Coordinates of C-alpha atoms in Angstrom, one line a residue:
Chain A
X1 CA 15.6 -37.6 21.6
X2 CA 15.4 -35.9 18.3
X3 CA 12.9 -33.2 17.1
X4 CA 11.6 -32.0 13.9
X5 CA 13.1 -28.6 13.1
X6 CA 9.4 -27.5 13.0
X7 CA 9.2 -27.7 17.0
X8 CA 13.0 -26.4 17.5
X9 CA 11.6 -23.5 15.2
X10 CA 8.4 -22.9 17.5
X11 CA 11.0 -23.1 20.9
X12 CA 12.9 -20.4 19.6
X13 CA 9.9 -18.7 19.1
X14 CA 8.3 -19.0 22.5
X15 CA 5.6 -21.4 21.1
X16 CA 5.9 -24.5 22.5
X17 CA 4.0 -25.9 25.8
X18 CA 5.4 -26.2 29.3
X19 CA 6.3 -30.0 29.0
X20 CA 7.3 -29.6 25.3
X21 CA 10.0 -26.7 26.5
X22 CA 11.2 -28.8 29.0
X23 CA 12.4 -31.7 26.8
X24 CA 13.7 -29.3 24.2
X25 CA 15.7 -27.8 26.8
X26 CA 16.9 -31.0 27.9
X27 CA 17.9 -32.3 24.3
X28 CA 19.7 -29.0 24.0
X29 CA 21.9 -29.7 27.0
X30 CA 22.6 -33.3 25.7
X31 CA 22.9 -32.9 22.3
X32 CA 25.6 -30.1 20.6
X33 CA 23.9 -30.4 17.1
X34 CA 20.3 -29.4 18.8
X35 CA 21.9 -26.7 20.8
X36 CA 23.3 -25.5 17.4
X37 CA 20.2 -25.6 15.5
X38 CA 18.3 -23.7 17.7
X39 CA 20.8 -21.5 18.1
X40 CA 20.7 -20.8 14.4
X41 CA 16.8 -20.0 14.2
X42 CA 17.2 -17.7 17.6
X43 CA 20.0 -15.9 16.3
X44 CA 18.3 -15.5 13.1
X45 CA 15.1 -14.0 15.2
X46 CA 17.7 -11.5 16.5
X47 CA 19.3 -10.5 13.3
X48 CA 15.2 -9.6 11.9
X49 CA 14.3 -7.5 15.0
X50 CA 17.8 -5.7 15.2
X51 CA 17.3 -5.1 11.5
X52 CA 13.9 -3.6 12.1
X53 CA 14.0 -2.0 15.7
X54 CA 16.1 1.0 14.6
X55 CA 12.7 2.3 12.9
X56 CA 11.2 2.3 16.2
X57 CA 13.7 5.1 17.6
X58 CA 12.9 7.3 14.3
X59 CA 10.5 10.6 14.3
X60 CA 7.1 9.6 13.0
X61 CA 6.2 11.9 10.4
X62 CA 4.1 14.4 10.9
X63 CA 1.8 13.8 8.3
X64 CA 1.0 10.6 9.5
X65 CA 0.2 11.5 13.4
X66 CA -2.1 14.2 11.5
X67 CA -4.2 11.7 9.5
X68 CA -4.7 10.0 12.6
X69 CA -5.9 12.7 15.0
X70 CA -7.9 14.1 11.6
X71 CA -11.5 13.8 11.7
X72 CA -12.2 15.0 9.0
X73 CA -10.9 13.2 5.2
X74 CA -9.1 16.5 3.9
X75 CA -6.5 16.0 6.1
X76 CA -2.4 17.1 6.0
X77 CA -0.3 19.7 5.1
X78 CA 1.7 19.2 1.9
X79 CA -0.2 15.6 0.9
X80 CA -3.7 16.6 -0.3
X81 CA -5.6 13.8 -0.3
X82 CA -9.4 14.6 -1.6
X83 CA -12.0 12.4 -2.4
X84 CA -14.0 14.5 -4.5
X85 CA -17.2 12.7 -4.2
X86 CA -18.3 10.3 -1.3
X87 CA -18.7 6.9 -2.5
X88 CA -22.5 5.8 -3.0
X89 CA -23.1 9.8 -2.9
X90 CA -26.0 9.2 -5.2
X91 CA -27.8 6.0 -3.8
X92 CA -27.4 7.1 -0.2
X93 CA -28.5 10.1 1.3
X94 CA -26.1 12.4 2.8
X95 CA -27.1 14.9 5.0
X96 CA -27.6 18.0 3.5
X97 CA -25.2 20.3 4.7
X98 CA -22.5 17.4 3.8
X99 CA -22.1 17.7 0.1
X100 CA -22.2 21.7 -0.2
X101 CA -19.2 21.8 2.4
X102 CA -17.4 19.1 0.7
X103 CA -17.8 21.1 -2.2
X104 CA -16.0 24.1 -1.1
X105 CA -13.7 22.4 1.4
X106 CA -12.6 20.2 -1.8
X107 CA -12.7 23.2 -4.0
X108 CA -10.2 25.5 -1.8
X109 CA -8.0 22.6 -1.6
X110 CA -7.6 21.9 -5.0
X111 CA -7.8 24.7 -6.4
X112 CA -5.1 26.4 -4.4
X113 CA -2.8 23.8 -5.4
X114 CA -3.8 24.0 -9.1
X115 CA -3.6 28.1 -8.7
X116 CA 0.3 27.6 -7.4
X117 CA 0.3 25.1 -10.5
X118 CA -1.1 26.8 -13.4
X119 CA -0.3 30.7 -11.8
X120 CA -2.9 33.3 -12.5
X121 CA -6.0 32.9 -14.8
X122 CA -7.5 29.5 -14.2
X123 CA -11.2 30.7 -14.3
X124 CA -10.9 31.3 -18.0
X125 CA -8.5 28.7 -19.1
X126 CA -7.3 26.2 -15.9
X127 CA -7.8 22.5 -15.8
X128 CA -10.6 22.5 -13.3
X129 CA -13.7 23.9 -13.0
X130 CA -16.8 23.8 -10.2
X131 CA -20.3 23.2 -11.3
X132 CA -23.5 22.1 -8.6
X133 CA -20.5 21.2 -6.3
X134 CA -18.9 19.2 -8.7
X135 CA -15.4 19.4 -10.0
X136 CA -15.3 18.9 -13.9
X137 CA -11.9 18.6 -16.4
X138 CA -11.4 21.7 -18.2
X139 CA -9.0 23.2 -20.2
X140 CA -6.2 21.4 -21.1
X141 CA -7.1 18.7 -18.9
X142 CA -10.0 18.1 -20.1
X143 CA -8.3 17.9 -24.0
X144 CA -6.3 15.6 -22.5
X145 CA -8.3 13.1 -21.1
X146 CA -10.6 13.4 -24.5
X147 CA -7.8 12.7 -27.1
X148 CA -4.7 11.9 -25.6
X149 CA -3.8 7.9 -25.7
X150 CA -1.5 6.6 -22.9
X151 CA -0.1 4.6 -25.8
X152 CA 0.8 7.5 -27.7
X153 CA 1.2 10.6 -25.8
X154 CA 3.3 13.7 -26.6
X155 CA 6.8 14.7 -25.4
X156 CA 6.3 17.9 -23.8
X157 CA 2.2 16.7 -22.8
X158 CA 1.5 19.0 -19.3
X159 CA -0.9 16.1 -18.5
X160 CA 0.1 12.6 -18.7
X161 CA -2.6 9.7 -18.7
X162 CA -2.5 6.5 -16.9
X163 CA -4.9 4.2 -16.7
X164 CA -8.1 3.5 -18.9
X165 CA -10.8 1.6 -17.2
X166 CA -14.5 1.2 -16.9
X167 CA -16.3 1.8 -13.7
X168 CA -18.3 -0.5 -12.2
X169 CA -21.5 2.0 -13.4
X170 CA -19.9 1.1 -16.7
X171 CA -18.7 4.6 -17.5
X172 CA -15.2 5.2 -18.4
X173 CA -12.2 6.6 -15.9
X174 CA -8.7 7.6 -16.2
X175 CA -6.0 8.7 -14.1
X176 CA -3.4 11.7 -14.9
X177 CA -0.6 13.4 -13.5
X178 CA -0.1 17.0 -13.6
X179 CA 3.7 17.4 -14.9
X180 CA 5.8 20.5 -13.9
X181 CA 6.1 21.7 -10.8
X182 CA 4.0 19.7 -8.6
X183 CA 2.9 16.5 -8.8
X184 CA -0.9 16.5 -8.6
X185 CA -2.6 13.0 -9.6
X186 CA -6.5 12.1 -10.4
X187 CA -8.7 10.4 -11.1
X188 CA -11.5 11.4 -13.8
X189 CA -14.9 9.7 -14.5
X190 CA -17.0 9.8 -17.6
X191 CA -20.6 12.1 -16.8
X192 CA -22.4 12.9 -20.3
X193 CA -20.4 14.8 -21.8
X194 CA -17.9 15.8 -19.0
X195 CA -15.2 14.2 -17.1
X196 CA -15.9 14.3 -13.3
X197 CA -12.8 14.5 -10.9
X198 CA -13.1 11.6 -8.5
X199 CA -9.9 12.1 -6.7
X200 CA -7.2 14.0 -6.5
X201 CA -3.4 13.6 -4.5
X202 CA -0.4 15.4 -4.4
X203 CA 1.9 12.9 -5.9
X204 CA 5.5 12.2 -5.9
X205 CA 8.1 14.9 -6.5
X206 CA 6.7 17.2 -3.5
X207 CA 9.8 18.7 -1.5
X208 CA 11.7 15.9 0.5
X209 CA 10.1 13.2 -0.9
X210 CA 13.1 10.3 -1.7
X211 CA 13.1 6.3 -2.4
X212 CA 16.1 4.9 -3.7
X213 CA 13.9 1.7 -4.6
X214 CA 10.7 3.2 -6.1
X215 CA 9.3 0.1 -7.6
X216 CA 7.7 0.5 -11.2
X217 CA 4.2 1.9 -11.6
X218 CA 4.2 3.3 -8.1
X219 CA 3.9 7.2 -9.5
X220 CA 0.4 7.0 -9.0
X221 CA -0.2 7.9 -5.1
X222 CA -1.5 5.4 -3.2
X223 CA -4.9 7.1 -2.7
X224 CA -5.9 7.3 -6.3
X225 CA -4.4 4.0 -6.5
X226 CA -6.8 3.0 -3.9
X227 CA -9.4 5.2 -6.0
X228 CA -8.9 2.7 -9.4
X229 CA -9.5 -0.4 -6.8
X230 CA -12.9 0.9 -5.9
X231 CA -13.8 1.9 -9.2
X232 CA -12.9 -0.3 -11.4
X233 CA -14.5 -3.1 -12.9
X234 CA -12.1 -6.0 -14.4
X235 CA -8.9 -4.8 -15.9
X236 CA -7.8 -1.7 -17.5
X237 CA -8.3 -1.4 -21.0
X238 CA -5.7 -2.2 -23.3
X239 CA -4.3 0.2 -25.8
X240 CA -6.7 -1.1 -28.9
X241 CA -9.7 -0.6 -26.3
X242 CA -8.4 2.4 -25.3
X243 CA -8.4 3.6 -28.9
X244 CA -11.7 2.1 -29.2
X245 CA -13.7 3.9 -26.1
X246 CA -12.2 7.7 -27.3
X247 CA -13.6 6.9 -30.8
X248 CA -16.7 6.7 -29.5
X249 CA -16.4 9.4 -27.5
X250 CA -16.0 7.6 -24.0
X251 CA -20.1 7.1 -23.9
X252 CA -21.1 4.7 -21.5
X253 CA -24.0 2.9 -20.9
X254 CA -27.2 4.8 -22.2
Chain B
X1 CA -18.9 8.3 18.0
X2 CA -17.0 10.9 17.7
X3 CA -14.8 10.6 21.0
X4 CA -14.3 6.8 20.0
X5 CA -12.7 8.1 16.5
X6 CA -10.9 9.9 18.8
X7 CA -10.1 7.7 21.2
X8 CA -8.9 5.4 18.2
X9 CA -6.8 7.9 16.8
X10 CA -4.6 8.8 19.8
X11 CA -4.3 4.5 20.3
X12 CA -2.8 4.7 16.2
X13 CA -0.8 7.3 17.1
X14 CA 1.0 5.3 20.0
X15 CA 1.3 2.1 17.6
X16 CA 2.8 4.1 14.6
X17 CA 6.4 3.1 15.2
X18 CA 5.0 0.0 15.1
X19 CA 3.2 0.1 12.3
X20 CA 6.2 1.9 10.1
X21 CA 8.5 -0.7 11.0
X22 CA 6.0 -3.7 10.1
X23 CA 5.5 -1.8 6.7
X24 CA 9.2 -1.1 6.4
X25 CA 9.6 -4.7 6.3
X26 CA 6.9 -5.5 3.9
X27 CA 7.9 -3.1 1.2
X28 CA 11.5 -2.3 2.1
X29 CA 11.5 1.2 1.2
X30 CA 10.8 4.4 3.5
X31 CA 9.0 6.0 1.2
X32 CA 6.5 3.2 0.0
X33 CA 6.2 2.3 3.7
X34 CA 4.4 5.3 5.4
X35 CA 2.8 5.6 2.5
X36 CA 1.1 2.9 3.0
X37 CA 0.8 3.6 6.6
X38 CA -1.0 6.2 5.6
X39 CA -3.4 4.1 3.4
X40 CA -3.7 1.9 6.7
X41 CA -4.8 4.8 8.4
X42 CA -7.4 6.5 6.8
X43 CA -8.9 3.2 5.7
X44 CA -9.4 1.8 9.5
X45 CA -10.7 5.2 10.5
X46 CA -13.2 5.0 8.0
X47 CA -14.0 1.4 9.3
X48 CA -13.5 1.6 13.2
X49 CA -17.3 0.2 13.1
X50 CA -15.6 -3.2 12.2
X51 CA -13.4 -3.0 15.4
X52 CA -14.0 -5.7 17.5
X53 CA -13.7 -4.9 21.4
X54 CA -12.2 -8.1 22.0
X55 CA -9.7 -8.4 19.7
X56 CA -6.3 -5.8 20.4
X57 CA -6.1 -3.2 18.4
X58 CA -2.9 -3.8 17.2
X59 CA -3.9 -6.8 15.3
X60 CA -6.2 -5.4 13.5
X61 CA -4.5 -2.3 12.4
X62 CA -1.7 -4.8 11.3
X63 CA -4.3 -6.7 9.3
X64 CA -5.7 -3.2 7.8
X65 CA -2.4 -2.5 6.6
X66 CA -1.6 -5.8 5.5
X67 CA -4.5 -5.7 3.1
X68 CA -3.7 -2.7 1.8
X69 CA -0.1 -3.6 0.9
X70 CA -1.8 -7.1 -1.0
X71 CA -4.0 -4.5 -2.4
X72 CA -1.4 -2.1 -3.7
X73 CA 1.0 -5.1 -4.8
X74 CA -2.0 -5.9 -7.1
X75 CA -2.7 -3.1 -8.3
X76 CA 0.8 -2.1 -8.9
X77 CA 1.1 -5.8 -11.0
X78 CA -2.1 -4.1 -13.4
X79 CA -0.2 -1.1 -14.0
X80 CA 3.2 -2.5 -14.9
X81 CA 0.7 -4.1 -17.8
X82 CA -0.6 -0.9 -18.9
X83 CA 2.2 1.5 -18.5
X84 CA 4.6 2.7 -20.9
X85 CA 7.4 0.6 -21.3
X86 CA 9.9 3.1 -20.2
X87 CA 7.9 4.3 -17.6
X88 CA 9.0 0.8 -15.9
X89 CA 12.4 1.3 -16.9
X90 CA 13.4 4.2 -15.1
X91 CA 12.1 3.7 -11.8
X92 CA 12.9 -0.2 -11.3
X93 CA 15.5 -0.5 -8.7
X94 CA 16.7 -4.1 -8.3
X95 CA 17.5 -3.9 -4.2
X96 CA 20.6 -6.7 -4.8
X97 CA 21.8 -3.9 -8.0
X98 CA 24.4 -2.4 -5.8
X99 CA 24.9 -5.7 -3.3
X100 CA 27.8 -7.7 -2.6
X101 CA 26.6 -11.2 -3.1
X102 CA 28.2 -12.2 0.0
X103 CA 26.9 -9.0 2.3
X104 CA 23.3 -8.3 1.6
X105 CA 21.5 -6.6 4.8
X106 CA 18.5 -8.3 6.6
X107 CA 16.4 -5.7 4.6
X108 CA 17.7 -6.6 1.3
X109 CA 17.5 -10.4 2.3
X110 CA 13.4 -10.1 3.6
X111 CA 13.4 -8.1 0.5
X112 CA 14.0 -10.9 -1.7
X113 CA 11.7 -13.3 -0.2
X114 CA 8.4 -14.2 -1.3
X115 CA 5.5 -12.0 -0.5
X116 CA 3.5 -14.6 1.3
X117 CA 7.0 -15.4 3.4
X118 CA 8.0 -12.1 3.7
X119 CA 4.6 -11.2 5.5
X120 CA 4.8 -14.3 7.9
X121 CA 8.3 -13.4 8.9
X122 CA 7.4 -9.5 9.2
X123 CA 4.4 -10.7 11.5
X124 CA 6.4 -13.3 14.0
X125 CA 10.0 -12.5 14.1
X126 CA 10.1 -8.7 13.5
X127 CA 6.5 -7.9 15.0
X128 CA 7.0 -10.3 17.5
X129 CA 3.8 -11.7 17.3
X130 CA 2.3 -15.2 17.7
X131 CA 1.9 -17.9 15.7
X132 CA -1.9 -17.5 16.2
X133 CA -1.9 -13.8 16.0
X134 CA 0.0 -13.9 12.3
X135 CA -2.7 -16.7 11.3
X136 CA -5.9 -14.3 11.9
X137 CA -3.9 -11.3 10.4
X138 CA -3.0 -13.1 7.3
X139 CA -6.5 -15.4 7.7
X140 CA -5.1 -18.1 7.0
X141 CA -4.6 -21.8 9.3
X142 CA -1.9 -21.8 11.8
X143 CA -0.5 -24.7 10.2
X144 CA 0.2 -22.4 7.3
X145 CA 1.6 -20.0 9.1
X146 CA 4.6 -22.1 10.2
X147 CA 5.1 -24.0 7.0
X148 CA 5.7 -20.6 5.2
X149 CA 7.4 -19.4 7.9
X150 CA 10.0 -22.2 7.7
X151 CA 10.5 -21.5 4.2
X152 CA 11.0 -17.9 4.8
X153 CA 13.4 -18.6 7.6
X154 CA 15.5 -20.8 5.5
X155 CA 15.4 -18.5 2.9
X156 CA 17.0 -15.9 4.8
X157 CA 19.6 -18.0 6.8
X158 CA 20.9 -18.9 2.7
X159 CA 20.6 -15.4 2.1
X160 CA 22.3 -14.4 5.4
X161 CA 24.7 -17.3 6.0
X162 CA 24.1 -17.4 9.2
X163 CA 24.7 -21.0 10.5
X164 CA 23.4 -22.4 7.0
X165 CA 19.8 -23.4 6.0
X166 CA 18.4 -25.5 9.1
X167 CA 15.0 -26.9 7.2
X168 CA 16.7 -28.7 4.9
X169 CA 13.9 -31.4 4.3
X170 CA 11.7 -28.9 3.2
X171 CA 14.3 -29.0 -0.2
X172 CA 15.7 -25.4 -0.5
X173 CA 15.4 -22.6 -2.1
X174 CA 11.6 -24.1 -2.0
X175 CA 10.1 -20.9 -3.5
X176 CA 6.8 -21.7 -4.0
X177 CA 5.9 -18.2 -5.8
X178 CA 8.6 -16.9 -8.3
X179 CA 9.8 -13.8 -6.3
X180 CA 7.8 -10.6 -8.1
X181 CA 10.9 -8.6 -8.5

């Protein structure tokens, strides 16, 4: 009896029927070539879980136990992860307490990272400042995310810009990277005349953090990568939009 | 509500070694695996509401984290458009750069494959799941499932050489996707 290599395929995997098994068993008992063939998909079954198993016997990091016992979104030691403003924040009601407290929670976090960051003096001339609850761009970020072109950006630039995009309100966002130091990624939304922070992560480049196969564009963390997914609207601008939106000053719709 | 978050959180806890290795196996690097782990996380606590009670829990954290790595592979595609150009170049690392051609490891070999392949094979041979299981994760028919499943497994046995390709009818390499890498 012959079979398709589809059905030896699901024997070795433990799919196949009662009566199906039993003539697959059979065939392999008669017939060498069967035997060998499922042989060859069971032993390549083993060689994928013994490849795999040996990250069952590592230590889980604590990090990610925390975010799962964390009820609350600021969660984790050395990865900040802070969504500055809860999505729909300003079609849904929140309770009251909610956005006050996220505020400050938000603000402490942030702002003692950016503190280690920028060292003393941030009220008069640091890159973040709080307003109604809000955090806005200031200083040198905010310059940054005003002029600075990913296309064209400068050497020694202690803010580097990512991606351009419009939201799907229709105002404009980009992501940066704090350089030096740590590694502290955003996102930033066009308000009026102000550029809102959205989210914020401790990036790469943090103390025992190591891939030997980074892939490209991964130096954005995954949460404000996530961030760009929920905000944006088509594709990222291009560097001729780009140039075209800080020309007119990043205004969105009226 | 609460004490189910909770609840939920100590059952994500005890699947976590699970949940690395599965990643591992998607992405192929430590790093960019509990990072997404992490993603996985915080995205099903904010949706435990969408957990069904008769459906295991396993599955659908699986699924949560499969999504997010499709998310993240697509996202990561938009900025490899947008970015500098040697932004790319200094942080590509071709898996096979430092391989033998002969001896590549299982990792580097799942590595290689397809992402649609590479999922189904992460899913049945190193989750151990079923055939049915992998087709609700990846919502797709069953029939799927073990077409791209055979292609992924003779991928690998090429790759491997163990024992030679086996599903020769279905006309190796039979990449259907170019591989993204």
């Amino acid at each position: 009896m012959t079979f398709s290599d589809d059905i030896l395929m699901a024997y070795a995997d433990g799919e196949l029927d009662l009566g199906t098994r039993a003539q697959v068993e059979d065939a392999i008992a008669a017939d060498p070539e069967i035997a060998r063939r499922v042989a060859a998909h069971q032993a390549l079954r083993n060689t994928l879980r013994s490849g795999f198993d040996k990250v069952l016997d590592e230590p889980v990091p604590d990090h990610l136990i925390a975010a799962a016992r964390a009820t609350s979104r600021v969660r984790s030691e050395n990865r900040v992860v802070v969504p500055l403003r809860p999505r729909r924040a300003r079609t849904f009601a929140l309770p009251s307490w909610a956005w006050p407290r996220w505020g400050a929670i938000a603000a402490s976090f942030v702002l003692g990272a950016l503190v280690w960051h920028f060292g003393t003096g941030w009220y008069s001339s640091g890159p973040v400042i709080e307003r109604d609850g809000q955090l806005l761009a200031a200083g040198a970020l905010d310059k940054a995310l005003s002029n600075q072109l990913a296309s064209a950006q400068p050497a020694q630039t202690p803010v580097q810009i990512g991606v351009s995009f419009r939201s799907k309100d229709g105002n404009y966002c980009r992501t940066f990277q704090l350089r030096e130091h740590t590694s502290l990624a955003g996102l930033a939304c066009r308000d009026q005349d102000k550029w809102r922070l959205e989210a914020l992560a401790q990036g790469e480049g943090s103390p025992g953090a190591h891939s030997d196969f980074r892939p490209a564009g991964s130096a954005l963390p995954p949460a404000i990568a996530q961030a760009v997914d929920q905000e944006i609207d088509g594709e990222p601008l291009n560097a001729e939009a780009e140039a075209r939106a800080r020309t007119n000053q990043w205004r969105g719709p009226q | 509500m609460k004490a189910l978050n909770e609840d939920l959180g100590e059952q994500i806890v005890g699947l976590l070694p699970r949940l690395r290795r599965f990643a591992r196996a998607l992405t192929g690097s430590v790093q960019d695996a509990d990072d997404l782990v992490h993603v996985a996380i915080e995205r099903a606590l904010s949706r435990s509401d969408q957990l069904r009670p008769d459906s295991p829990v396993s599955s659908w954290l699986f699924g949560i984290l499969r999504n997010a790595w499709i998310d993240e592979a697509r996202a990561r595609s938009r900025r490899k458009r947008v970015f500098a150009p040697e932004e790319l170049g200094e942080s590509v690392a071709d898996p096979s750069g430092h391989q033998h051609a002969d001896v590549i490891s299982v990792q580097v070999a799942l590595a290689r494959l397809p992402d649609e392949q590479r999922e189904v094979v992460g899913l049945v041979l190193v989750e151990g799941l079923s055939y049915k299981e992998a087709a609700e994760i990846m919502n797709v028919p069953v029939g799927t499932v073990t077409s791209r499943l055979a292609r992924g497994r003779d991928a690998l046995q090429a790759m491997l050489g163990t024992e030679g390709a086996t599903h020769a009818s279905h006309g190796w390499p039979g990449r259907d996707t170019p591989d993204r890498r």
